[in-house]
Short mmCIF file of N, CA and C in Angstrom, two decimals:
data_model
loop_
_atom_site.label_atom_id
_atom_site.label_comp_id
_atom_site.label_asym_id
_atom_site.label_seq_id
_atom_site.Cartn_x
_atom_site.Cartn_y
_atom_site.Cartn_z
N MET A 1 20.81 26.36 9.93
CA MET A 1 21.44 25.13 9.48
C MET A 1 20.38 24.03 9.44
N PRO A 2 20.31 23.28 8.34
CA PRO A 2 19.30 22.20 8.25
C PRO A 2 19.64 21.03 9.17
N GLN A 3 18.61 20.32 9.53
CA GLN A 3 18.78 19.14 10.37
C GLN A 3 19.34 17.98 9.56
N THR A 4 20.09 17.12 10.22
CA THR A 4 20.59 15.91 9.59
C THR A 4 20.01 14.72 10.35
N ILE A 5 19.07 14.06 9.74
CA ILE A 5 18.43 12.89 10.36
C ILE A 5 19.35 11.69 10.14
N THR A 6 19.77 11.07 11.23
CA THR A 6 20.72 9.95 11.11
C THR A 6 20.04 8.59 11.14
N THR A 7 18.83 8.54 11.67
CA THR A 7 18.07 7.29 11.70
C THR A 7 16.66 7.59 11.24
N GLY A 8 16.29 7.04 10.09
CA GLY A 8 14.96 7.28 9.54
C GLY A 8 13.89 6.42 10.18
N CYS A 9 12.66 6.74 9.86
CA CYS A 9 11.53 6.02 10.46
C CYS A 9 11.51 4.55 10.05
N LYS A 10 11.90 4.25 8.82
CA LYS A 10 11.93 2.84 8.40
C LYS A 10 12.93 2.04 9.23
N ALA A 11 14.08 2.64 9.52
CA ALA A 11 15.08 1.96 10.34
C ALA A 11 14.56 1.75 11.76
N LEU A 12 13.83 2.71 12.30
CA LEU A 12 13.24 2.55 13.63
C LEU A 12 12.23 1.42 13.65
N VAL A 13 11.39 1.35 12.63
CA VAL A 13 10.39 0.29 12.54
C VAL A 13 11.07 -1.07 12.41
N GLU A 14 12.07 -1.16 11.54
CA GLU A 14 12.80 -2.43 11.37
C GLU A 14 13.47 -2.87 12.66
N ALA A 15 14.04 -1.94 13.40
CA ALA A 15 14.67 -2.27 14.68
C ALA A 15 13.63 -2.76 15.68
N ALA A 16 12.48 -2.10 15.72
CA ALA A 16 11.41 -2.52 16.62
C ALA A 16 10.94 -3.93 16.27
N GLU A 17 10.77 -4.19 14.98
CA GLU A 17 10.26 -5.50 14.57
C GLU A 17 11.22 -6.63 14.88
N ARG A 18 12.49 -6.34 15.06
CA ARG A 18 13.45 -7.38 15.47
C ARG A 18 13.26 -7.78 16.92
N GLU A 19 12.56 -6.94 17.69
CA GLU A 19 12.43 -7.19 19.13
C GLU A 19 11.01 -7.50 19.59
N ILE A 20 10.05 -7.42 18.69
CA ILE A 20 8.66 -7.67 19.07
C ILE A 20 8.09 -8.80 18.22
N GLU A 21 6.94 -9.28 18.63
CA GLU A 21 6.23 -10.29 17.85
C GLU A 21 5.36 -9.60 16.81
N THR A 22 5.47 -10.06 15.58
CA THR A 22 4.65 -9.55 14.48
C THR A 22 3.70 -10.65 14.05
N LEU A 23 2.41 -10.35 14.05
CA LEU A 23 1.39 -11.33 13.67
C LEU A 23 0.90 -11.05 12.26
N SER A 24 0.68 -12.11 11.51
CA SER A 24 0.00 -11.97 10.22
C SER A 24 -1.46 -11.64 10.50
N VAL A 25 -2.17 -11.16 9.50
CA VAL A 25 -3.59 -10.89 9.65
C VAL A 25 -4.33 -12.16 10.07
N GLU A 26 -3.97 -13.29 9.47
CA GLU A 26 -4.65 -14.55 9.80
C GLU A 26 -4.42 -14.94 11.26
N ALA A 27 -3.18 -14.81 11.73
CA ALA A 27 -2.89 -15.13 13.13
C ALA A 27 -3.62 -14.17 14.06
N ALA A 28 -3.68 -12.89 13.69
CA ALA A 28 -4.41 -11.91 14.49
C ALA A 28 -5.91 -12.24 14.52
N ALA A 29 -6.46 -12.62 13.37
CA ALA A 29 -7.88 -12.95 13.30
C ALA A 29 -8.22 -14.13 14.21
N ASP A 30 -7.28 -15.05 14.35
CA ASP A 30 -7.50 -16.19 15.25
C ASP A 30 -7.61 -15.75 16.71
N LEU A 31 -7.00 -14.62 17.05
CA LEU A 31 -7.05 -14.11 18.42
C LEU A 31 -8.22 -13.17 18.66
N SER A 32 -8.80 -12.67 17.59
CA SER A 32 -9.89 -11.71 17.69
C SER A 32 -11.08 -12.31 18.43
N GLY A 33 -11.62 -11.53 19.37
CA GLY A 33 -12.79 -11.98 20.12
C GLY A 33 -12.48 -12.82 21.34
N ARG A 34 -11.22 -13.14 21.56
CA ARG A 34 -10.85 -13.93 22.74
C ARG A 34 -10.83 -13.06 23.98
N ASP A 35 -11.25 -13.64 25.10
CA ASP A 35 -11.28 -12.90 26.37
C ASP A 35 -9.89 -12.56 26.90
N ASP A 36 -8.88 -13.29 26.45
CA ASP A 36 -7.53 -13.07 26.97
C ASP A 36 -6.68 -12.15 26.10
N THR A 37 -7.31 -11.52 25.11
CA THR A 37 -6.59 -10.66 24.17
C THR A 37 -7.30 -9.33 24.00
N VAL A 38 -6.50 -8.25 24.02
CA VAL A 38 -7.02 -6.91 23.76
C VAL A 38 -6.36 -6.39 22.49
N PHE A 39 -7.16 -6.07 21.50
CA PHE A 39 -6.66 -5.41 20.31
C PHE A 39 -6.68 -3.91 20.57
N VAL A 40 -5.57 -3.24 20.29
CA VAL A 40 -5.44 -1.81 20.56
C VAL A 40 -5.27 -1.08 19.23
N ASP A 41 -6.26 -0.28 18.89
CA ASP A 41 -6.28 0.49 17.65
C ASP A 41 -5.63 1.84 17.92
N LEU A 42 -4.49 2.07 17.30
CA LEU A 42 -3.70 3.28 17.53
C LEU A 42 -4.01 4.42 16.56
N ARG A 43 -4.94 4.20 15.65
CA ARG A 43 -5.19 5.19 14.61
C ARG A 43 -5.85 6.46 15.15
N ASP A 44 -5.66 7.50 14.40
CA ASP A 44 -6.27 8.79 14.68
C ASP A 44 -7.79 8.67 14.55
N PRO A 45 -8.56 9.41 15.37
CA PRO A 45 -10.02 9.33 15.26
C PRO A 45 -10.56 9.56 13.84
N ARG A 46 -9.91 10.43 13.06
CA ARG A 46 -10.35 10.65 11.68
C ARG A 46 -10.19 9.40 10.83
N GLU A 47 -9.16 8.60 11.11
CA GLU A 47 -8.98 7.34 10.38
C GLU A 47 -10.10 6.37 10.73
N LEU A 48 -10.51 6.34 11.99
CA LEU A 48 -11.60 5.46 12.41
C LEU A 48 -12.88 5.81 11.68
N GLU A 49 -13.19 7.10 11.63
CA GLU A 49 -14.39 7.56 10.95
C GLU A 49 -14.36 7.25 9.46
N ARG A 50 -13.21 7.43 8.85
CA ARG A 50 -13.07 7.26 7.40
C ARG A 50 -13.03 5.79 6.98
N GLU A 51 -12.35 4.94 7.75
CA GLU A 51 -12.07 3.58 7.32
C GLU A 51 -12.82 2.49 8.07
N GLY A 52 -13.43 2.83 9.19
CA GLY A 52 -14.11 1.82 9.99
C GLY A 52 -13.23 1.34 11.12
N ARG A 53 -13.77 0.39 11.87
CA ARG A 53 -13.10 -0.12 13.06
C ARG A 53 -13.08 -1.64 13.06
N MET A 54 -12.13 -2.19 13.80
CA MET A 54 -12.13 -3.62 14.06
C MET A 54 -13.10 -3.84 15.24
N PRO A 55 -14.10 -4.67 15.07
CA PRO A 55 -15.06 -4.89 16.16
C PRO A 55 -14.35 -5.34 17.44
N GLY A 56 -14.71 -4.68 18.55
CA GLY A 56 -14.19 -5.05 19.85
C GLY A 56 -12.83 -4.46 20.21
N ALA A 57 -12.19 -3.75 19.28
CA ALA A 57 -10.86 -3.20 19.57
C ALA A 57 -10.99 -1.99 20.50
N PHE A 58 -9.99 -1.82 21.35
CA PHE A 58 -9.89 -0.68 22.24
C PHE A 58 -9.14 0.43 21.51
N HIS A 59 -9.69 1.63 21.48
CA HIS A 59 -9.02 2.73 20.79
C HIS A 59 -8.12 3.50 21.74
N CYS A 60 -6.86 3.64 21.35
CA CYS A 60 -5.89 4.43 22.10
C CYS A 60 -5.07 5.23 21.09
N PRO A 61 -5.28 6.54 21.01
CA PRO A 61 -4.48 7.32 20.08
C PRO A 61 -2.99 7.12 20.37
N ARG A 62 -2.19 6.96 19.34
CA ARG A 62 -0.77 6.66 19.50
C ARG A 62 -0.07 7.63 20.45
N GLY A 63 -0.42 8.89 20.40
CA GLY A 63 0.24 9.89 21.23
C GLY A 63 -0.03 9.74 22.72
N MET A 64 -1.03 8.96 23.10
CA MET A 64 -1.36 8.77 24.52
C MET A 64 -0.91 7.43 25.08
N LEU A 65 -0.39 6.54 24.24
CA LEU A 65 -0.13 5.16 24.65
C LEU A 65 0.69 5.06 25.93
N GLU A 66 1.86 5.65 25.97
CA GLU A 66 2.73 5.50 27.14
C GLU A 66 2.06 6.05 28.40
N PHE A 67 1.28 7.12 28.25
CA PHE A 67 0.60 7.71 29.39
C PHE A 67 -0.55 6.83 29.88
N TRP A 68 -1.23 6.17 28.97
CA TRP A 68 -2.33 5.29 29.34
C TRP A 68 -1.83 3.98 29.93
N ILE A 69 -0.64 3.52 29.53
CA ILE A 69 -0.08 2.28 30.07
C ILE A 69 0.42 2.46 31.49
N ASP A 70 1.09 3.56 31.77
CA ASP A 70 1.76 3.78 33.06
C ASP A 70 0.76 3.96 34.19
N PRO A 71 0.76 3.03 35.18
CA PRO A 71 -0.19 3.15 36.28
C PRO A 71 0.06 4.37 37.17
N GLU A 72 1.23 4.96 37.09
CA GLU A 72 1.54 6.17 37.87
C GLU A 72 1.10 7.45 37.15
N SER A 73 0.68 7.33 35.91
CA SER A 73 0.26 8.49 35.13
C SER A 73 -1.18 8.88 35.50
N PRO A 74 -1.47 10.16 35.52
CA PRO A 74 -2.85 10.57 35.76
C PRO A 74 -3.79 10.18 34.62
N TYR A 75 -3.22 9.75 33.50
CA TYR A 75 -4.01 9.36 32.33
C TYR A 75 -4.18 7.85 32.19
N HIS A 76 -3.66 7.09 33.16
CA HIS A 76 -3.69 5.62 33.08
C HIS A 76 -5.09 5.09 32.80
N LYS A 77 -5.14 4.07 31.93
CA LYS A 77 -6.40 3.38 31.63
C LYS A 77 -6.31 1.97 32.19
N PRO A 78 -7.29 1.56 32.99
CA PRO A 78 -7.26 0.24 33.64
C PRO A 78 -7.12 -0.94 32.68
N VAL A 79 -7.54 -0.80 31.43
CA VAL A 79 -7.42 -1.91 30.49
C VAL A 79 -5.97 -2.38 30.40
N PHE A 80 -5.02 -1.45 30.53
CA PHE A 80 -3.61 -1.82 30.40
C PHE A 80 -3.04 -2.48 31.65
N ALA A 81 -3.84 -2.59 32.71
CA ALA A 81 -3.41 -3.30 33.92
C ALA A 81 -3.93 -4.73 33.94
N GLU A 82 -4.72 -5.09 32.95
CA GLU A 82 -5.30 -6.43 32.90
C GLU A 82 -4.26 -7.47 32.48
N ASP A 83 -4.44 -8.67 32.96
CA ASP A 83 -3.54 -9.78 32.63
C ASP A 83 -3.99 -10.39 31.30
N LYS A 84 -3.64 -9.68 30.22
CA LYS A 84 -4.07 -10.09 28.89
C LYS A 84 -2.94 -9.90 27.90
N ARG A 85 -3.15 -10.40 26.71
CA ARG A 85 -2.22 -10.17 25.60
C ARG A 85 -2.70 -8.93 24.87
N PHE A 86 -1.76 -8.07 24.48
CA PHE A 86 -2.09 -6.83 23.80
C PHE A 86 -1.57 -6.88 22.37
N VAL A 87 -2.48 -6.70 21.43
CA VAL A 87 -2.13 -6.73 20.00
C VAL A 87 -2.42 -5.35 19.44
N PHE A 88 -1.36 -4.67 19.04
CA PHE A 88 -1.46 -3.31 18.53
C PHE A 88 -1.61 -3.31 17.01
N PHE A 89 -2.38 -2.36 16.52
CA PHE A 89 -2.45 -2.16 15.07
C PHE A 89 -2.72 -0.69 14.76
N CYS A 90 -2.30 -0.30 13.57
CA CYS A 90 -2.51 1.06 13.09
C CYS A 90 -2.99 0.94 11.65
N GLY A 91 -2.74 1.93 10.84
CA GLY A 91 -3.18 1.89 9.46
C GLY A 91 -2.38 0.93 8.59
N GLY A 92 -1.06 0.95 8.76
CA GLY A 92 -0.21 0.15 7.88
C GLY A 92 0.86 -0.68 8.56
N GLY A 93 0.96 -0.62 9.88
CA GLY A 93 1.89 -1.46 10.61
C GLY A 93 3.16 -0.78 11.10
N TRP A 94 3.35 0.48 10.77
CA TRP A 94 4.56 1.17 11.24
C TRP A 94 4.38 1.72 12.66
N ARG A 95 3.31 2.46 12.87
CA ARG A 95 3.07 3.00 14.21
C ARG A 95 2.89 1.90 15.23
N SER A 96 2.24 0.81 14.81
CA SER A 96 2.00 -0.28 15.76
C SER A 96 3.28 -1.01 16.13
N ALA A 97 4.24 -1.10 15.22
CA ALA A 97 5.53 -1.71 15.54
C ALA A 97 6.23 -0.87 16.60
N LEU A 98 6.26 0.44 16.40
CA LEU A 98 6.90 1.32 17.38
C LEU A 98 6.15 1.30 18.71
N ALA A 99 4.83 1.25 18.65
CA ALA A 99 4.02 1.22 19.87
C ALA A 99 4.22 -0.08 20.64
N ALA A 100 4.24 -1.20 19.94
CA ALA A 100 4.46 -2.49 20.62
C ALA A 100 5.83 -2.51 21.28
N LYS A 101 6.83 -1.96 20.62
CA LYS A 101 8.18 -1.90 21.20
C LYS A 101 8.18 -1.02 22.44
N ALA A 102 7.55 0.14 22.37
CA ALA A 102 7.48 1.03 23.53
C ALA A 102 6.75 0.37 24.69
N ALA A 103 5.62 -0.28 24.40
CA ALA A 103 4.84 -0.97 25.44
C ALA A 103 5.66 -2.09 26.08
N GLN A 104 6.35 -2.84 25.24
CA GLN A 104 7.20 -3.93 25.73
C GLN A 104 8.34 -3.37 26.60
N ASP A 105 8.95 -2.28 26.16
CA ASP A 105 10.02 -1.65 26.93
C ASP A 105 9.52 -1.15 28.28
N MET A 106 8.24 -0.77 28.36
CA MET A 106 7.65 -0.30 29.61
C MET A 106 7.31 -1.45 30.55
N GLY A 107 7.29 -2.69 30.03
CA GLY A 107 6.99 -3.85 30.86
C GLY A 107 5.66 -4.51 30.56
N LEU A 108 4.89 -3.98 29.64
CA LEU A 108 3.63 -4.61 29.26
C LEU A 108 3.96 -5.89 28.50
N LYS A 109 3.28 -6.98 28.86
CA LYS A 109 3.54 -8.24 28.17
C LYS A 109 2.38 -9.20 28.36
N PRO A 110 2.18 -10.06 27.43
CA PRO A 110 2.82 -10.11 26.12
C PRO A 110 2.19 -9.11 25.15
N VAL A 111 3.00 -8.64 24.22
CA VAL A 111 2.53 -7.70 23.21
C VAL A 111 2.92 -8.20 21.82
N ALA A 112 2.18 -7.74 20.83
CA ALA A 112 2.48 -8.04 19.42
C ALA A 112 1.86 -6.93 18.59
N HIS A 113 2.14 -6.96 17.30
CA HIS A 113 1.47 -6.02 16.40
C HIS A 113 1.11 -6.75 15.12
N VAL A 114 0.17 -6.17 14.38
CA VAL A 114 -0.36 -6.79 13.17
C VAL A 114 0.39 -6.24 11.95
N ALA A 115 1.04 -7.13 11.21
CA ALA A 115 1.74 -6.75 9.98
C ALA A 115 0.73 -6.17 9.00
N GLY A 116 1.04 -5.00 8.47
CA GLY A 116 0.16 -4.37 7.49
C GLY A 116 -0.99 -3.61 8.09
N GLY A 117 -1.20 -3.73 9.39
CA GLY A 117 -2.21 -2.96 10.10
C GLY A 117 -3.63 -3.16 9.62
N PHE A 118 -4.45 -2.15 9.88
CA PHE A 118 -5.86 -2.21 9.55
C PHE A 118 -6.09 -2.34 8.04
N SER A 119 -5.20 -1.75 7.26
CA SER A 119 -5.32 -1.86 5.80
C SER A 119 -5.26 -3.32 5.37
N ALA A 120 -4.32 -4.07 5.92
CA ALA A 120 -4.19 -5.48 5.58
C ALA A 120 -5.38 -6.27 6.11
N TRP A 121 -5.85 -5.92 7.30
CA TRP A 121 -7.02 -6.57 7.91
C TRP A 121 -8.23 -6.41 6.99
N LYS A 122 -8.46 -5.19 6.56
CA LYS A 122 -9.61 -4.88 5.71
C LYS A 122 -9.48 -5.57 4.34
N LYS A 123 -8.28 -5.51 3.77
CA LYS A 123 -8.03 -6.12 2.46
C LYS A 123 -8.24 -7.65 2.49
N ALA A 124 -7.96 -8.25 3.66
CA ALA A 124 -8.15 -9.70 3.81
C ALA A 124 -9.61 -10.08 4.05
N GLY A 125 -10.47 -9.07 4.11
CA GLY A 125 -11.91 -9.36 4.28
C GLY A 125 -12.30 -9.66 5.72
N LYS A 126 -11.48 -9.26 6.67
CA LYS A 126 -11.81 -9.49 8.08
C LYS A 126 -12.88 -8.50 8.53
N PRO A 127 -13.57 -8.79 9.64
CA PRO A 127 -14.69 -7.95 10.08
C PRO A 127 -14.32 -6.49 10.31
N VAL A 128 -15.18 -5.61 9.82
CA VAL A 128 -15.04 -4.17 10.00
C VAL A 128 -16.40 -3.62 10.39
N ALA A 129 -16.39 -2.78 11.42
CA ALA A 129 -17.65 -2.14 11.87
C ALA A 129 -17.69 -0.72 11.36
#
């Protein structure tokens, strides 16, 4: 019997965006390089190699996010224990919306994500390494 998907990915992203802060590329660029902000790049390593990186961003593959945030996890990364603002981004803004919502639900704060993701960042002519 085939599966019946009752909630699609677009609906999940839209629901997440109703509960999280979404930053424009310009607003995100204003935060870039600040000591009180960590940009978290959720893209797959192949995307990083193919498209470049945002200078100074911390790379966290999307599949590891919850494990790296949780201080009780054996995979915890200390960056997520810092008293900073976390700005998530991915290729197009869908994964980062879901990631920001998950991080916020776990208690990480403040969090936001970049509308349009790295594609929008690059298209706007923002720094790429």
